[in-house]
Coordinates of C-alpha atoms in Angstrom, one line a residue:
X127 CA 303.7 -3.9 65.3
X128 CA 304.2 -1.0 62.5
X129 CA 306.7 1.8 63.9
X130 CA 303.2 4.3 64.6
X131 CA 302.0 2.0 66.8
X132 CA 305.0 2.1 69.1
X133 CA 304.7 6.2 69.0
X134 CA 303.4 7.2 72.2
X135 CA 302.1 10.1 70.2
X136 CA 299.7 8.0 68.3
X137 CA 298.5 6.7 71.9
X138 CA 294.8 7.4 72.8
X139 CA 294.5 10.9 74.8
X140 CA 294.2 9.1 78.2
X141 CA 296.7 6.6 78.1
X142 CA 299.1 9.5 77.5
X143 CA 297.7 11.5 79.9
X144 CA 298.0 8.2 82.4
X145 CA 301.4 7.9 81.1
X146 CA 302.9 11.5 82.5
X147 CA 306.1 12.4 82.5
X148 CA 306.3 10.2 85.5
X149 CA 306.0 6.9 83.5
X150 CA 303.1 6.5 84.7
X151 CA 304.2 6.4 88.5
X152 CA 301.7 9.0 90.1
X153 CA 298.7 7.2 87.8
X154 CA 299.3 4.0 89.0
X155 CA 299.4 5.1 93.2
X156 CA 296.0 6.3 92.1
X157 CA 294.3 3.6 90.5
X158 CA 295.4 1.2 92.9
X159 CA 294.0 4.0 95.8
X160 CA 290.9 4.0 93.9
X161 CA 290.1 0.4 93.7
X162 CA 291.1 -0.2 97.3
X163 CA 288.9 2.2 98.3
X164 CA 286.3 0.7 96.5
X165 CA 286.9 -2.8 98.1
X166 CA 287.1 -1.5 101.3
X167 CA 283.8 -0.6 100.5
X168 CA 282.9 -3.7 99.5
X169 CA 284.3 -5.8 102.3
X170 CA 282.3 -4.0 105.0
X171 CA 279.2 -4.6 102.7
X172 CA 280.5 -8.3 103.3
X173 CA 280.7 -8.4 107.1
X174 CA 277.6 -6.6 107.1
X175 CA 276.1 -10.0 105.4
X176 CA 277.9 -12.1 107.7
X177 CA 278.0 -15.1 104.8
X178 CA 278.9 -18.3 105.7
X179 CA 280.3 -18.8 102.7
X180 CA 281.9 -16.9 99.9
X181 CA 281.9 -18.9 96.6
X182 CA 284.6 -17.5 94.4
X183 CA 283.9 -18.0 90.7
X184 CA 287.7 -17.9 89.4
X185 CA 290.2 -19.1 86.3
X186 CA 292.8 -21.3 85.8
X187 CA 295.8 -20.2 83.8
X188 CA 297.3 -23.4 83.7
X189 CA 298.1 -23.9 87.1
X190 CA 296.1 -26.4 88.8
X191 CA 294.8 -28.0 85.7
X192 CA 297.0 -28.7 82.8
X193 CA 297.4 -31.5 80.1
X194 CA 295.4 -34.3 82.3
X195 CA 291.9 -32.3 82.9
X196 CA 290.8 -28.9 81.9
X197 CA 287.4 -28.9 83.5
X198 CA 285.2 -26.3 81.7
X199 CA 283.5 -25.8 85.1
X200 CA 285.3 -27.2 88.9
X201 CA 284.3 -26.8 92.5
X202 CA 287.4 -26.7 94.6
X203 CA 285.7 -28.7 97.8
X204 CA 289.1 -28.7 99.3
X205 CA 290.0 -28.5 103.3
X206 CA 291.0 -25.8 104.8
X207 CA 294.6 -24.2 103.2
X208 CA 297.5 -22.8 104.2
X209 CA 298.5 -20.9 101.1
X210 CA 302.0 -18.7 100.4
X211 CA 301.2 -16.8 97.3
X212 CA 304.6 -15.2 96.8
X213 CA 306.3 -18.5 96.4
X214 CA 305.8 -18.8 92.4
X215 CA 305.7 -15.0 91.8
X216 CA 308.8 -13.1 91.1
X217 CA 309.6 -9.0 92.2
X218 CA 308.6 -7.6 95.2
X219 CA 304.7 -6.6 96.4
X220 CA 303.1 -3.6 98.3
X221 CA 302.8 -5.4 101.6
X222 CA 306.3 -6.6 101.4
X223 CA 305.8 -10.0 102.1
X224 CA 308.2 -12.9 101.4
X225 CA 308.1 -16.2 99.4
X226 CA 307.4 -18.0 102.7
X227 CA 304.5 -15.7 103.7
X228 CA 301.5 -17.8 104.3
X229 CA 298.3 -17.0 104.4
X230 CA 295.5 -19.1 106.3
X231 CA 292.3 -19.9 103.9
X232 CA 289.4 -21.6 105.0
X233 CA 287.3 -23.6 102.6
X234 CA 284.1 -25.2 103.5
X235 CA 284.5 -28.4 101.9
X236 CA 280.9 -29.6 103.0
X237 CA 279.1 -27.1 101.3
X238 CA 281.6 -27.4 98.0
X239 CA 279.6 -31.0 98.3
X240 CA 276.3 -30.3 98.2
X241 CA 276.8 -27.4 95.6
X242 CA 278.6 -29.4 93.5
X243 CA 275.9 -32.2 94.0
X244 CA 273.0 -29.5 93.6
X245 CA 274.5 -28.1 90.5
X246 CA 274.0 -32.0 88.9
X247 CA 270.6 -32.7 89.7
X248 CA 270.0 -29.2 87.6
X249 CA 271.7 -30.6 84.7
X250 CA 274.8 -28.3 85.3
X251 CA 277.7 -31.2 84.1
X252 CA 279.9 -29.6 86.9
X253 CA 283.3 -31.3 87.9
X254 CA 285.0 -31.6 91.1
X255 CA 287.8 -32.2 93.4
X256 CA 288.7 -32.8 96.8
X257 CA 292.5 -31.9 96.4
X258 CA 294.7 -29.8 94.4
X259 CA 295.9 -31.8 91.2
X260 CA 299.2 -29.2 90.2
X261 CA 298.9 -26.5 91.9
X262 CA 300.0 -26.5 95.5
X263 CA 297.5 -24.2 97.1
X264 CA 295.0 -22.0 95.4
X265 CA 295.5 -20.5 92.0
X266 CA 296.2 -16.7 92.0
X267 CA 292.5 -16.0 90.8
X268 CA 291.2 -17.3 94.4
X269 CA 293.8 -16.0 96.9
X270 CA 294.1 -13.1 95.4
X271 CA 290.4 -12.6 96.2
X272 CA 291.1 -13.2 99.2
X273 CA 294.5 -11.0 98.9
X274 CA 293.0 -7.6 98.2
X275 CA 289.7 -8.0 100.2
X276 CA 291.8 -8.1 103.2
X277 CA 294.2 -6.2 101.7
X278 CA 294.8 -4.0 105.6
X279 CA 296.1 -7.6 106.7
X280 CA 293.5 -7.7 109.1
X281 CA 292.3 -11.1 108.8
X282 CA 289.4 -11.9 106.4
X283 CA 286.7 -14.2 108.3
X284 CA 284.9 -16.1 106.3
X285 CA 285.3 -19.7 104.9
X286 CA 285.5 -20.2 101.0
X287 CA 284.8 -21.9 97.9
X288 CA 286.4 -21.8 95.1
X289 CA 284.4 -22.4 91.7
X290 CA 287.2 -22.7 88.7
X291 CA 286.0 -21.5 85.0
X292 CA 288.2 -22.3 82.1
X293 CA 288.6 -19.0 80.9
X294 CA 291.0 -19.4 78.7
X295 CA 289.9 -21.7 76.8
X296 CA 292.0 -21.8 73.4
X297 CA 295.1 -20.4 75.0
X298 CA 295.0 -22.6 78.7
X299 CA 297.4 -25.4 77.4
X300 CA 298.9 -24.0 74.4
X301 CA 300.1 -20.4 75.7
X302 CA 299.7 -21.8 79.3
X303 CA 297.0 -19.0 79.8
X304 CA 299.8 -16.6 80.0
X305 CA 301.7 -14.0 78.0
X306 CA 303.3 -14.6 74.3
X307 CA 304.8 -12.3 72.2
X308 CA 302.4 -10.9 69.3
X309 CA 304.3 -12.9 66.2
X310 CA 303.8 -16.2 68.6
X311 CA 301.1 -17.4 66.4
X312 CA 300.4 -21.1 67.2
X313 CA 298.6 -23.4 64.6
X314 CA 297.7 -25.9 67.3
X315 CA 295.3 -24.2 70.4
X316 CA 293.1 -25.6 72.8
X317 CA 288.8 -26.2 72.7
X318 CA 287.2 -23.1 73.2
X319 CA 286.3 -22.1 76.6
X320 CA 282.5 -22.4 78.0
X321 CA 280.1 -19.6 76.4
X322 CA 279.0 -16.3 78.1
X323 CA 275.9 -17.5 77.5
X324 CA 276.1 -20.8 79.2
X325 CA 278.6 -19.6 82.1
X326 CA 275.2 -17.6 83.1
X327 CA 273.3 -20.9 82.5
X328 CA 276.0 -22.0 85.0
X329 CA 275.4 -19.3 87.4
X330 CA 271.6 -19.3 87.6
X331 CA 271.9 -22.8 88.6
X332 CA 274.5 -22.2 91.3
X333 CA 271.8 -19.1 92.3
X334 CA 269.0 -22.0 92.5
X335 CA 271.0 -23.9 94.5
X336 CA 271.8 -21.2 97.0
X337 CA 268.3 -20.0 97.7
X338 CA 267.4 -23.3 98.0
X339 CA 269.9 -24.0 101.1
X340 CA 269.9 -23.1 104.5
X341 CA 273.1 -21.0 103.8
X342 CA 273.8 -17.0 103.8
X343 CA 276.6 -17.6 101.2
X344 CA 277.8 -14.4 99.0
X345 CA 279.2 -14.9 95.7
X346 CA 281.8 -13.3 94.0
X347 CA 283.6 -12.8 90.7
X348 CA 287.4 -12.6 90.9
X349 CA 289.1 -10.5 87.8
X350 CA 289.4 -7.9 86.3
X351 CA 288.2 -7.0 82.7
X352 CA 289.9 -7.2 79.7
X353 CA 293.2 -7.7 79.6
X354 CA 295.4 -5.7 77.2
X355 CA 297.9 -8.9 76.6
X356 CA 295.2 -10.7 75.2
X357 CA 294.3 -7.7 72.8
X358 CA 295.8 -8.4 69.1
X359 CA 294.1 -5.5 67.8
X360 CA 295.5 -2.9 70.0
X361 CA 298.6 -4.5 69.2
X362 CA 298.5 -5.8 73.2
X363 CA 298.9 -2.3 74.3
X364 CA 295.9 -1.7 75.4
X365 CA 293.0 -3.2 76.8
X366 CA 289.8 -2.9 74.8
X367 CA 288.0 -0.3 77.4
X368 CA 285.1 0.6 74.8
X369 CA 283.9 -3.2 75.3
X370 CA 284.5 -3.3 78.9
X371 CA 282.5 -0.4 78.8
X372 CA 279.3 -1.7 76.5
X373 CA 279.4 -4.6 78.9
X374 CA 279.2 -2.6 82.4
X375 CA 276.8 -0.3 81.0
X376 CA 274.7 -3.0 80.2
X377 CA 275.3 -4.3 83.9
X378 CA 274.5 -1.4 85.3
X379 CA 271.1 -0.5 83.5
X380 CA 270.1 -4.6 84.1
X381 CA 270.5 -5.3 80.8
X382 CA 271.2 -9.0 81.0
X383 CA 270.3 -9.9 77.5
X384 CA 273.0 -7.9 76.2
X385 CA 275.3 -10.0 78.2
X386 CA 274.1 -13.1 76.8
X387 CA 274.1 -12.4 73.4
X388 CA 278.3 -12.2 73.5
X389 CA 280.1 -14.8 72.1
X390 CA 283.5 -17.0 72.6
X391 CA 284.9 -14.7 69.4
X392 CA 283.3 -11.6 71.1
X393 CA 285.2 -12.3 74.2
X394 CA 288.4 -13.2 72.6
X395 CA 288.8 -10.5 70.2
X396 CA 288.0 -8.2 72.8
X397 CA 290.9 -9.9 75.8
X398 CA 287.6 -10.4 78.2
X399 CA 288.3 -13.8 78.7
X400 CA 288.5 -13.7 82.3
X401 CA 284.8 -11.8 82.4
X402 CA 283.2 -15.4 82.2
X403 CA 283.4 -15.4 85.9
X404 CA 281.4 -12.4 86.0
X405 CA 279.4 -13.9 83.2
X406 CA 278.6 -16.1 85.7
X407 CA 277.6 -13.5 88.1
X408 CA 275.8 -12.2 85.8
X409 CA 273.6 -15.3 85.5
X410 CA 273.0 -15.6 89.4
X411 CA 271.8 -11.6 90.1
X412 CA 269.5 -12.4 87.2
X413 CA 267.9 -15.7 88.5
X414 CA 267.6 -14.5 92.1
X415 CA 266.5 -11.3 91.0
X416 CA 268.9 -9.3 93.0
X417 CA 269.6 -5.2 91.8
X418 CA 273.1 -3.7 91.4
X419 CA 273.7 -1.6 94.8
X420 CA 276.4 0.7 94.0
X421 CA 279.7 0.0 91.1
X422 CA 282.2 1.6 90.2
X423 CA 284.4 1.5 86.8
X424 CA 288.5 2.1 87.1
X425 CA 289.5 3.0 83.9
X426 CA 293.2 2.4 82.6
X427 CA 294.5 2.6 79.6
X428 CA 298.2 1.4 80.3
X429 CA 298.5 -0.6 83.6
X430 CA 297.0 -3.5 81.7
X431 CA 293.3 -4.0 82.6
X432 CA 290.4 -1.7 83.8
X433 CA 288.9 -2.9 87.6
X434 CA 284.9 -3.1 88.0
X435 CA 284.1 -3.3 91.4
X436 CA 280.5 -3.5 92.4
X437 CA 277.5 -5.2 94.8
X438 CA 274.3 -6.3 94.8
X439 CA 271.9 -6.1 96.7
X440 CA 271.1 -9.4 99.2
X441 CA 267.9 -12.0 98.3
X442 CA 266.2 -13.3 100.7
X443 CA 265.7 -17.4 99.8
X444 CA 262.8 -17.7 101.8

């Protein structure tokens, strides 16, 4: 990184205005207040449905899946769970739970079946598994959905499935989908990860399959958007919020071609790698024909990654 990068003078206007003279302290209460809010919003859209499933489109950062299988696409068709989240993370969290805090997830393994089985006859070369392979639970993608929609601790009622997407394609085995420092260049990376384009493909089939069912089942896509570790041109300071912003502009105005036409080098260039889940998203509202609601963009410039929260509107299948 030259020496002006490091300059918090040569920073963009609002990451130095995020920055304070707080360190950020009183910018990060109120992002964090902001997206709540916004999923608060959300979940009550969600009981409101009544689903009986929630199918969680989610990555893998080398934690269930590692050098045996990296499934480009996986339905988790597990039984029920009793995950602890806090027993591989480090540091404390806002709710102030423990290593040994568990938290009760149900799955509905019957309907991971037929979806996965659905998703076949429609030529969708989907994988799946009854059991977790590495990973003792669920991988932070999926219970954290589960983590910040019931973020109150009130309980959150509804049975899910978890759909894993290799996001990270080039970097899941060799950088172990996580951080590396910006001079860890490795000759020898990974296959690339599904396309934007066919992670819709992916999603309009799983949209098919859903209206075609005798299931209320919502769908969601777990992550945030790009992710300024992944970002070599802003020297991993910052995520690439001008992309981010192309993309949900185009989601907003329905603008699904736009979305297709990105590319794996488009996605990596820009640290998106973990919007293939909303890629896939993407290709389910545009196959059942269902308009954005309401969505709302948190911007950050230094807390790592920008949230998008947002809702569409329910199809009927019938």
């Amino acid at each position: 990184m030259p020496p002006e990068a490091a300059d918090p003078q040569s920073w963009p206007e609002a990451a130095r205005r995020e920055m304070g003279d707080d360190g950020g302290t009183a910018a990060a209460a109120a992002h964090r207040a902001a997206v709540f809010g916004h999923v608060d919003r959300l979940h009550e859209q969600l009981r409101e449905f009544n689903p009986d499933v929630v199918v969680v489109w989610g990555d893998d950062q080398y934690e269930n899946f590692t050098e045996d299988i990296i499934p480009a696409f996986c339905v988790l068709a597990y039984d029920n769970v009793r995950a602890r989240p806090w027993s591989h993370r480090g540091g404390e969290n806002i709710w102030g739970e423990d290593a040994d805090t568990e938290i009760e997830v149900a799955i509905d393994h019957k309907f991971g079946v037929e979806l996965a089985d659905a998703l076949l006859a429609r030529d969708i070369d989907v994988a799946y598994s009854y059991r977790p392979a590495h990973h003792p639970d669920l991988p932070h993608a999926f219970i954290n959905a589960v983590l910040f929609m019931d973020h109150r601790r009130e309980g959150f009622a509804y049975p899910v499935l978890p759909f894993q997407i290799n996001c990270y394609g080039r970097r899941v085995i060799s950088y172990q989908g996580s951080v590396s420092r910006l001079a860890d260049v490795r000759k020898a990376v990974d296959p690339r990860s599904p396309s934007p384009a066919r992670c819709m493909q992916m999603g309009a089939a799983v949209a098919d399959a859903i209206l075609a069912s005798d299931r209320r089942v919502a769908v969601v896509a777990s992550s945030s958007w790009s992710h300024a570790f992944l970002v070599d041109k802003t020297y991993r300071r910052f995520p690439d919020t001008a992309a981010d912003q192309e993309l949900y502009e185009a989601m907003v105005a329905g603008d699904w071609d736009r979305w297709r036409q990105t590319t794996v080098d488009d996605v990596e260039d820009s640290g998106q790698q973990e919007l293939l889940n909303w890629f896939a998203l993407a290709g389910a509202m545009e196959r059942a024909g269902a308009t954005l609601d309401w969505s709302a963009f948190e911007e950050t410039h230094i807390f790592n990654s920008s949230k998008v929260v947002a809702a569409f509107n329910a199809v009927d299948g019938e």
